[in-house]
Tab-separated table of C-alpha atoms and ligand atoms in Angstrom:
chain	number	residue	atom	x	y	z
A	1	MET	CA	55.771	15.702	1.679
A	2	THR	CA	55.376	19.466	1.645
A	3	SER	CA	54.524	20.715	-1.812
A	4	VAL	CA	54.250	24.175	-3.234
A	5	PRO	CA	51.066	24.662	-5.286
A	6	GLY	CA	51.880	25.150	-8.926
A	7	LEU	CA	55.350	23.748	-8.459
A	8	ARG	CA	56.450	20.626	-10.269
A	9	VAL	CA	57.619	18.276	-7.564
A	10	GLU	CA	60.373	16.011	-8.741
A	11	GLU	CA	62.491	13.424	-7.068
A	12	ARG	CA	65.181	15.925	-6.331
A	13	CYS	CA	66.037	18.753	-3.978
A	14	LEU	CA	64.416	22.065	-4.950
A	15	VAL	CA	66.399	25.226	-5.657
A	16	MET	CA	65.292	28.537	-4.176
A	17	GLY	CA	66.940	31.589	-5.749
A	18	VAL	CA	67.396	34.711	-3.625
A	19	VAL	CA	66.252	38.237	-4.441
A	20	ASN	CA	67.174	40.583	-1.618
A	21	VAL	CA	65.309	43.859	-2.166
A	22	THR	CA	67.580	45.568	0.334
A	23	PRO	CA	70.389	48.107	0.278
A	24	ASP	CA	72.449	46.199	2.854
A	25	SER	CA	72.194	42.390	2.545
A	26	PHE	CA	75.123	40.125	3.197
A	27	SER	CA	76.483	39.455	-0.254
A	28	ASP	CA	74.231	41.252	-2.724
A	29	GLY	CA	73.021	44.305	-0.791
A	30	GLY	CA	71.924	47.087	-3.151
A	31	LEU	CA	72.109	45.071	-6.367
A	32	TRP	CA	68.366	44.374	-6.579
A	33	PHE	CA	67.071	47.242	-4.416
A	34	ASP	CA	65.382	48.871	-7.388
A	35	GLU	CA	61.965	47.281	-8.093
A	36	ALA	CA	62.553	46.702	-11.811
A	37	ALA	CA	66.019	45.248	-11.140
A	38	ALA	CA	64.574	42.901	-8.505
A	39	ILE	CA	61.852	41.677	-10.873
A	40	SER	CA	64.225	41.066	-13.752
A	41	HIS	CA	66.682	39.318	-11.432
A	42	GLY	CA	63.874	37.033	-10.214
A	43	LEU	CA	63.034	36.146	-13.816
A	44	GLU	CA	66.719	35.480	-14.539
A	45	LEU	CA	66.899	33.105	-11.584
A	46	VAL	CA	63.924	31.172	-12.939
A	47	ALA	CA	65.541	31.021	-16.384
A	48	ASP	CA	68.620	29.609	-14.631
A	49	GLY	CA	66.538	26.823	-13.081
A	50	ALA	CA	65.135	28.155	-9.804
A	51	ASP	CA	62.029	26.317	-8.602
A	52	LEU	CA	61.218	29.144	-6.215
A	53	VAL	CA	62.299	32.766	-5.869
A	54	ASP	CA	62.703	34.041	-2.303
A	55	VAL	CA	61.954	37.761	-2.038
A	56	GLY	CA	63.102	39.549	1.109
A	57	GLY	CA	63.023	43.192	2.153
A	58	GLU	CA	64.943	43.061	5.408
A	59	SER	CA	68.621	42.241	5.743
A	60	THR	CA	69.495	39.649	8.372
A	61	ARG	CA	73.266	40.003	8.104
A	62	PRO	CA	75.021	40.003	11.477
A	63	GLY	CA	74.612	43.386	13.149
A	64	ALA	CA	71.780	44.556	10.846
A	65	ALA	CA	69.148	46.968	12.197
A	66	ARG	CA	65.461	46.339	11.463
A	67	VAL	CA	63.483	48.165	8.767
A	68	SER	CA	59.976	49.539	9.416
A	69	LEU	CA	56.881	47.535	8.473
A	70	ASP	CA	55.883	50.087	5.819
A	71	GLU	CA	59.330	50.058	4.272
A	72	GLU	CA	59.414	46.273	4.157
A	73	LEU	CA	55.944	46.105	2.560
A	74	ALA	CA	56.901	48.735	-0.026
A	75	ARG	CA	60.047	46.802	-0.927
A	76	VAL	CA	58.607	43.320	-1.354
A	77	VAL	CA	54.914	43.446	-2.300
A	78	PRO	CA	55.271	44.980	-5.819
A	79	VAL	CA	58.093	42.567	-6.653
A	80	ILE	CA	56.114	39.549	-5.413
A	81	ARG	CA	53.026	40.657	-7.329
A	82	ALA	CA	54.931	41.172	-10.574
A	83	LEU	CA	56.840	37.868	-10.357
A	84	SER	CA	53.702	35.938	-9.400
A	85	ARG	CA	51.877	37.406	-12.411
A	86	GLU	CA	54.696	36.029	-14.559
A	87	GLY	CA	53.965	32.573	-13.164
A	88	VAL	CA	56.963	32.449	-10.801
A	89	SER	CA	56.576	30.496	-7.550
A	90	VAL	CA	57.567	33.138	-5.023
A	91	SER	CA	58.415	32.789	-1.376
A	92	VAL	CA	58.552	35.726	0.996
A	93	ASP	CA	61.456	36.041	3.412
A	94	THR	CA	59.954	37.893	6.368
A	95	MET	CA	59.628	37.787	10.135
A	96	ARG	CA	56.443	39.907	10.115
A	97	ALA	CA	52.931	38.439	9.979
A	98	GLU	CA	51.547	41.496	8.182
A	99	VAL	CA	54.174	41.196	5.473
A	100	ALA	CA	53.518	37.448	5.136
A	101	LYS	CA	49.786	38.110	4.756
A	102	ALA	CA	50.249	40.860	2.165
A	103	ALA	CA	52.785	38.726	0.308
A	104	VAL	CA	50.449	35.738	0.057
A	105	GLU	CA	47.668	38.076	-1.113
A	106	ALA	CA	50.098	39.311	-3.786
A	107	GLY	CA	50.728	35.716	-4.895
A	108	ALA	CA	53.502	34.284	-2.658
A	109	LYS	CA	53.319	30.507	-2.315
A	110	LEU	CA	55.566	30.004	0.706
A	111	VAL	CA	56.436	31.954	3.855
A	112	ASN	CA	60.087	31.828	4.892
A	113	ASP	CA	60.412	33.085	8.474
A	114	VAL	CA	64.009	33.113	9.702
A	115	SER	CA	62.728	33.580	13.252
A	116	GLY	CA	60.497	30.497	13.138
A	117	GLY	CA	57.612	32.531	14.555
A	118	LEU	CA	59.619	33.995	17.438
A	119	ALA	CA	59.930	37.562	16.141
A	120	ASP	CA	56.201	38.066	15.588
A	121	PRO	CA	53.843	35.950	17.689
A	122	GLU	CA	51.054	36.524	15.129
A	123	MET	CA	53.015	34.799	12.402
A	124	PRO	CA	52.008	31.131	12.965
A	125	ARG	CA	48.294	31.991	13.092
A	126	VAL	CA	48.512	34.105	9.951
A	127	VAL	CA	50.458	31.414	8.083
A	128	ALA	CA	47.994	28.771	9.293
A	129	ALA	CA	45.157	30.765	7.725
A	130	THR	CA	46.978	31.030	4.382
A	131	GLY	CA	47.678	27.288	4.175
A	132	VAL	CA	51.000	27.848	2.344
A	133	PRO	CA	54.233	26.029	3.285
A	134	TYR	CA	56.023	27.633	6.222
A	135	VAL	CA	59.800	27.567	6.677
A	136	VAL	CA	60.536	27.522	10.403
A	137	MET	CA	64.205	28.402	10.800
A	138	HIS	CA	66.281	27.909	13.951
A	139	TRP	CA	66.809	31.347	15.446
A	140	ARG	CA	67.899	32.720	18.798
A	141	GLY	CA	67.344	36.444	18.385
A	142	HIS	CA	67.663	39.434	16.105
A	143	SER	CA	70.765	40.042	14.037
A	144	HIS	CA	72.131	42.956	16.052
A	145	ASP	CA	73.420	40.617	18.766
A	146	MET	CA	72.983	37.090	17.409
A	147	ASP	CA	76.693	36.271	17.431
A	148	SER	CA	76.702	36.457	21.250
A	149	ARG	CA	74.069	33.668	21.295
A	150	ALA	CA	76.254	31.198	19.378
A	151	VAL	CA	76.864	29.020	22.450
A	152	TYR	CA	76.147	25.277	22.313
A	153	ALA	CA	77.423	22.143	24.046
A	154	ASP	CA	76.060	19.944	21.240
A	155	VAL	CA	74.797	22.093	18.410
A	156	VAL	CA	72.962	19.401	16.407
A	157	THR	CA	71.046	18.127	19.439
A	158	GLU	CA	70.212	21.618	20.701
A	159	VAL	CA	69.124	22.962	17.316
A	160	GLY	CA	66.988	19.829	16.852
A	161	GLU	CA	65.380	20.274	20.276
A	162	GLU	CA	64.761	23.979	19.777
A	163	LEU	CA	63.228	23.335	16.337
A	164	ALA	CA	61.006	20.613	17.802
A	165	LYS	CA	59.722	23.143	20.356
A	166	ARG	CA	58.951	25.616	17.584
A	167	VAL	CA	57.106	22.893	15.694
A	168	ASP	CA	54.946	22.152	18.758
A	169	LEU	CA	54.147	25.826	19.103
A	170	VAL	CA	53.252	26.481	15.465
A	171	LEU	CA	51.121	23.314	15.378
A	172	ALA	CA	49.300	24.547	18.485
A	173	GLU	CA	48.632	27.825	16.640
A	174	GLY	CA	46.928	25.962	13.799
A	175	VAL	CA	49.715	25.378	11.273
A	176	SER	CA	49.348	21.898	9.777
A	177	GLU	CA	52.151	19.337	9.661
A	178	GLU	CA	52.061	19.398	5.852
A	179	GLN	CA	52.910	23.114	5.867
A	180	ILE	CA	56.110	22.811	7.909
A	181	VAL	CA	59.637	22.971	6.520
A	182	LEU	CA	62.558	23.185	8.968
A	183	ASP	CA	65.865	24.996	8.526
A	184	PRO	CA	68.934	24.755	10.796
A	185	GLY	CA	69.631	28.476	10.258
A	186	LEU	CA	73.275	28.374	9.227
A	187	GLY	CA	75.082	31.505	10.404
A	188	PHE	CA	72.230	32.639	12.652
A	189	ALA	CA	73.701	32.505	16.158
A	190	LYS	CA	76.180	29.937	14.847
A	191	ASN	CA	79.894	30.098	14.182
A	192	ALA	CA	81.706	28.208	11.425
A	193	GLU	CA	82.202	25.111	13.557
A	194	HIS	CA	78.489	25.030	14.400
A	195	ASN	CA	77.533	25.380	10.731
A	196	TRP	CA	79.759	22.489	9.667
A	197	ALA	CA	78.431	20.308	12.498
A	198	LEU	CA	74.857	21.046	11.415
A	199	LEU	CA	75.620	20.216	7.797
A	200	ALA	CA	77.324	16.979	8.812
A	201	GLY	CA	74.344	16.244	11.076
A	202	LEU	CA	71.673	17.019	8.501
A	203	SER	CA	70.388	13.462	8.404
A	204	ARG	CA	69.795	13.654	12.178
A	205	LEU	CA	67.644	16.740	11.625
A	206	THR	CA	65.628	14.948	8.923
A	207	GLU	CA	64.627	12.535	11.707
A	208	LEU	CA	62.397	15.327	13.060
A	209	GLY	CA	60.099	14.254	10.232
A	210	TYR	CA	59.877	17.455	8.197
A	211	PRO	CA	61.451	18.596	4.933
A	212	LEU	CA	64.683	20.560	5.432
A	213	LEU	CA	65.793	23.775	3.783
A	214	VAL	CA	69.498	24.663	3.828
A	215	GLY	CA	70.840	28.196	3.358
A	216	ALA	CA	74.634	28.069	3.117
A	217	SER	CA	75.031	30.307	0.083
A	218	ARG	CA	77.773	32.945	0.382
A	219	LYS	CA	77.827	32.752	4.174
A	220	ARG	CA	80.884	33.811	6.124
A	221	PHE	CA	81.917	30.273	7.073
A	222	LEU	CA	82.520	29.460	3.406
A	223	GLY	CA	84.637	32.596	2.938
A	224	ARG	CA	86.651	31.582	6.028
A	225	LEU	CA	87.161	28.034	4.758
A	226	LEU	CA	88.568	29.429	1.527
A	227	ALA	CA	90.709	32.129	3.185
A	228	ASP	CA	94.035	33.214	1.683
A	229	PRO	CA	97.198	31.836	3.316
A	230	ASP	CA	97.400	35.098	5.294
A	231	GLY	CA	93.924	34.429	6.713
A	232	THR	CA	91.986	36.979	4.627
A	233	PRO	CA	88.519	35.453	4.058
A	234	ARG	CA	87.410	34.898	0.465
A	235	PRO	CA	84.911	37.681	-0.479
A	236	PHE	CA	81.208	36.663	-0.546
A	237	GLY	CA	80.722	36.459	-4.297
A	238	HIS	CA	83.805	34.250	-4.622
A	239	SER	CA	82.531	31.343	-2.553
A	240	ASP	CA	79.853	30.242	-5.017
A	241	ASP	CA	81.700	27.060	-5.989
A	242	ALA	CA	81.821	26.075	-2.326
A	243	THR	CA	78.073	26.763	-2.106
A	244	THR	CA	77.553	24.376	-5.015
A	245	ALA	CA	79.576	21.695	-3.229
A	246	VAL	CA	77.437	22.150	-0.106
A	247	THR	CA	74.316	21.883	-2.267
A	248	ALA	CA	75.406	18.571	-3.778
A	249	LEU	CA	76.215	17.105	-0.367
A	250	ALA	CA	73.099	18.494	1.339
A	251	ALA	CA	70.849	17.263	-1.483
A	252	HIS	CA	72.463	13.851	-1.247
A	253	GLN	CA	71.802	13.833	2.513
A	254	GLY	CA	68.120	14.485	1.902
A	255	ALA	CA	67.653	18.279	1.961
A	256	TRP	CA	64.283	19.294	0.472
A	257	CYS	CA	65.470	22.674	-0.797
A	258	VAL	CA	68.582	24.834	-0.944
A	259	ARG	CA	68.457	28.634	-0.829
A	260	VAL	CA	71.126	30.091	-3.119
A	261	HIS	CA	72.196	33.338	-4.765
A	262	GLN	CA	73.599	31.827	-7.963
A	263	VAL	CA	71.107	29.341	-9.317
A	264	ARG	CA	72.520	27.624	-12.400
A	265	PRO	CA	75.356	25.569	-10.841
A	266	ASN	CA	73.159	24.630	-7.887
A	267	ALA	CA	70.358	23.506	-10.206
A	268	ASP	CA	72.966	21.250	-11.820
A	269	ALA	CA	74.233	20.021	-8.444
A	270	VAL	CA	70.801	18.913	-7.228
A	271	ARG	CA	70.383	16.893	-10.429
A	272	VAL	CA	73.763	15.250	-9.875
A	273	ALA	CA	72.761	14.334	-6.323
A	274	ALA	CA	69.420	12.943	-7.524
A	275	ALA	CA	71.044	10.801	-10.238
A	276	TRP	CA	73.599	9.536	-7.709
A	277	LYS	CA	70.856	8.572	-5.288
A	278	ARG	CA	68.728	6.898	-7.952
A	279	ALA	CA	71.695	4.829	-9.079
A	280	GLY	CA	72.460	3.913	-5.468
A	281	ALA	CA	68.861	2.869	-4.877
A	282	SER	CA	68.842	0.538	-7.882
A	283	THR	CA	72.098	-1.282	-7.135
B	301	PMM	N1	69.668	33.103	5.269
B	301	PMM	C1	69.517	34.408	4.991
B	301	PMM	C2	68.244	34.946	4.738
B	301	PMM	N2	67.148	34.166	4.753
B	301	PMM	N3	66.181	32.043	5.039
B	301	PMM	C3	66.307	30.753	5.327
B	301	PMM	N4	65.207	29.965	5.376
B	301	PMM	N5	67.507	30.178	5.596
B	301	PMM	C4	68.663	30.907	5.590
B	301	PMM	O1	69.733	30.335	5.869
B	301	PMM	C5	68.570	32.300	5.299
B	301	PMM	C6	67.287	32.840	5.020
B	301	PMM	C7	70.715	35.313	4.970
B	301	PMM	O2	71.327	35.282	3.747
B	301	PMM	P1	71.401	36.508	2.674
B	301	PMM	O3	71.252	37.793	3.428
B	301	PMM	O4	72.731	36.347	2.065
B	301	PMM	O5	70.306	36.304	1.692
């Protein structure tokens, strides 16, 4: 089982809290853009029960444009260094090998690459050299046009096959099996129906043999599910209870980690799922 050095591994799903050091992220753009605000938010997430804090400097919301390498480095490295010095297990959310390398040098203990090594061909080799866990997410292209790629005949099978291909490639580049975590990439070239199918099919994805990370928090499909009678989607920050419900179900289905914006209720939910499973195993 993939483990994060310095992280207490328990018989439950881990909780990764999100710190987006961006002016334009999906649900919290601008809130933690200031370095000091990002650091104190990361510490708050840990106090709320986060096992890991995911620091990202590039928004991946649908339609987002890319930031420069220098800008991304300037956003994330000081925050990662400060949180790591405080003893926080930090992950870096980046598609760039140079950012991953600098982040690990600053103390990051996991690389979370939403492109699964597709955006930067150097990434798998760089991550292999660091030896830290590597989240390989299912991805079909950059955010500016990803919605046009949301075409599947059988989304669970196709995402599973495409992830398996990425696994073969990153292994060939030197990443070890123990480093790999897979992620179905909810909302990335997927519509609401695809996301629900992937969640319902999570146990099929666990058959690939790697730990799974699930990132449903505050995504558009939850806002759509909870839309007003007139069809107006629920705003991002108001779908946190639905995120918690997804966490409980995903943890019960065997997810290794959930990536969430609001930590406390999700930290509770993973404990509920673990107790439920333990009781089921002993009866
Ligand atoms: N989603 C976002 C960003 N990073 N990383 C992983 N591994 N999985 C995800 O689903 C994921 C991610 C986009 O969400 P945000 O902009 O609201 O943080």
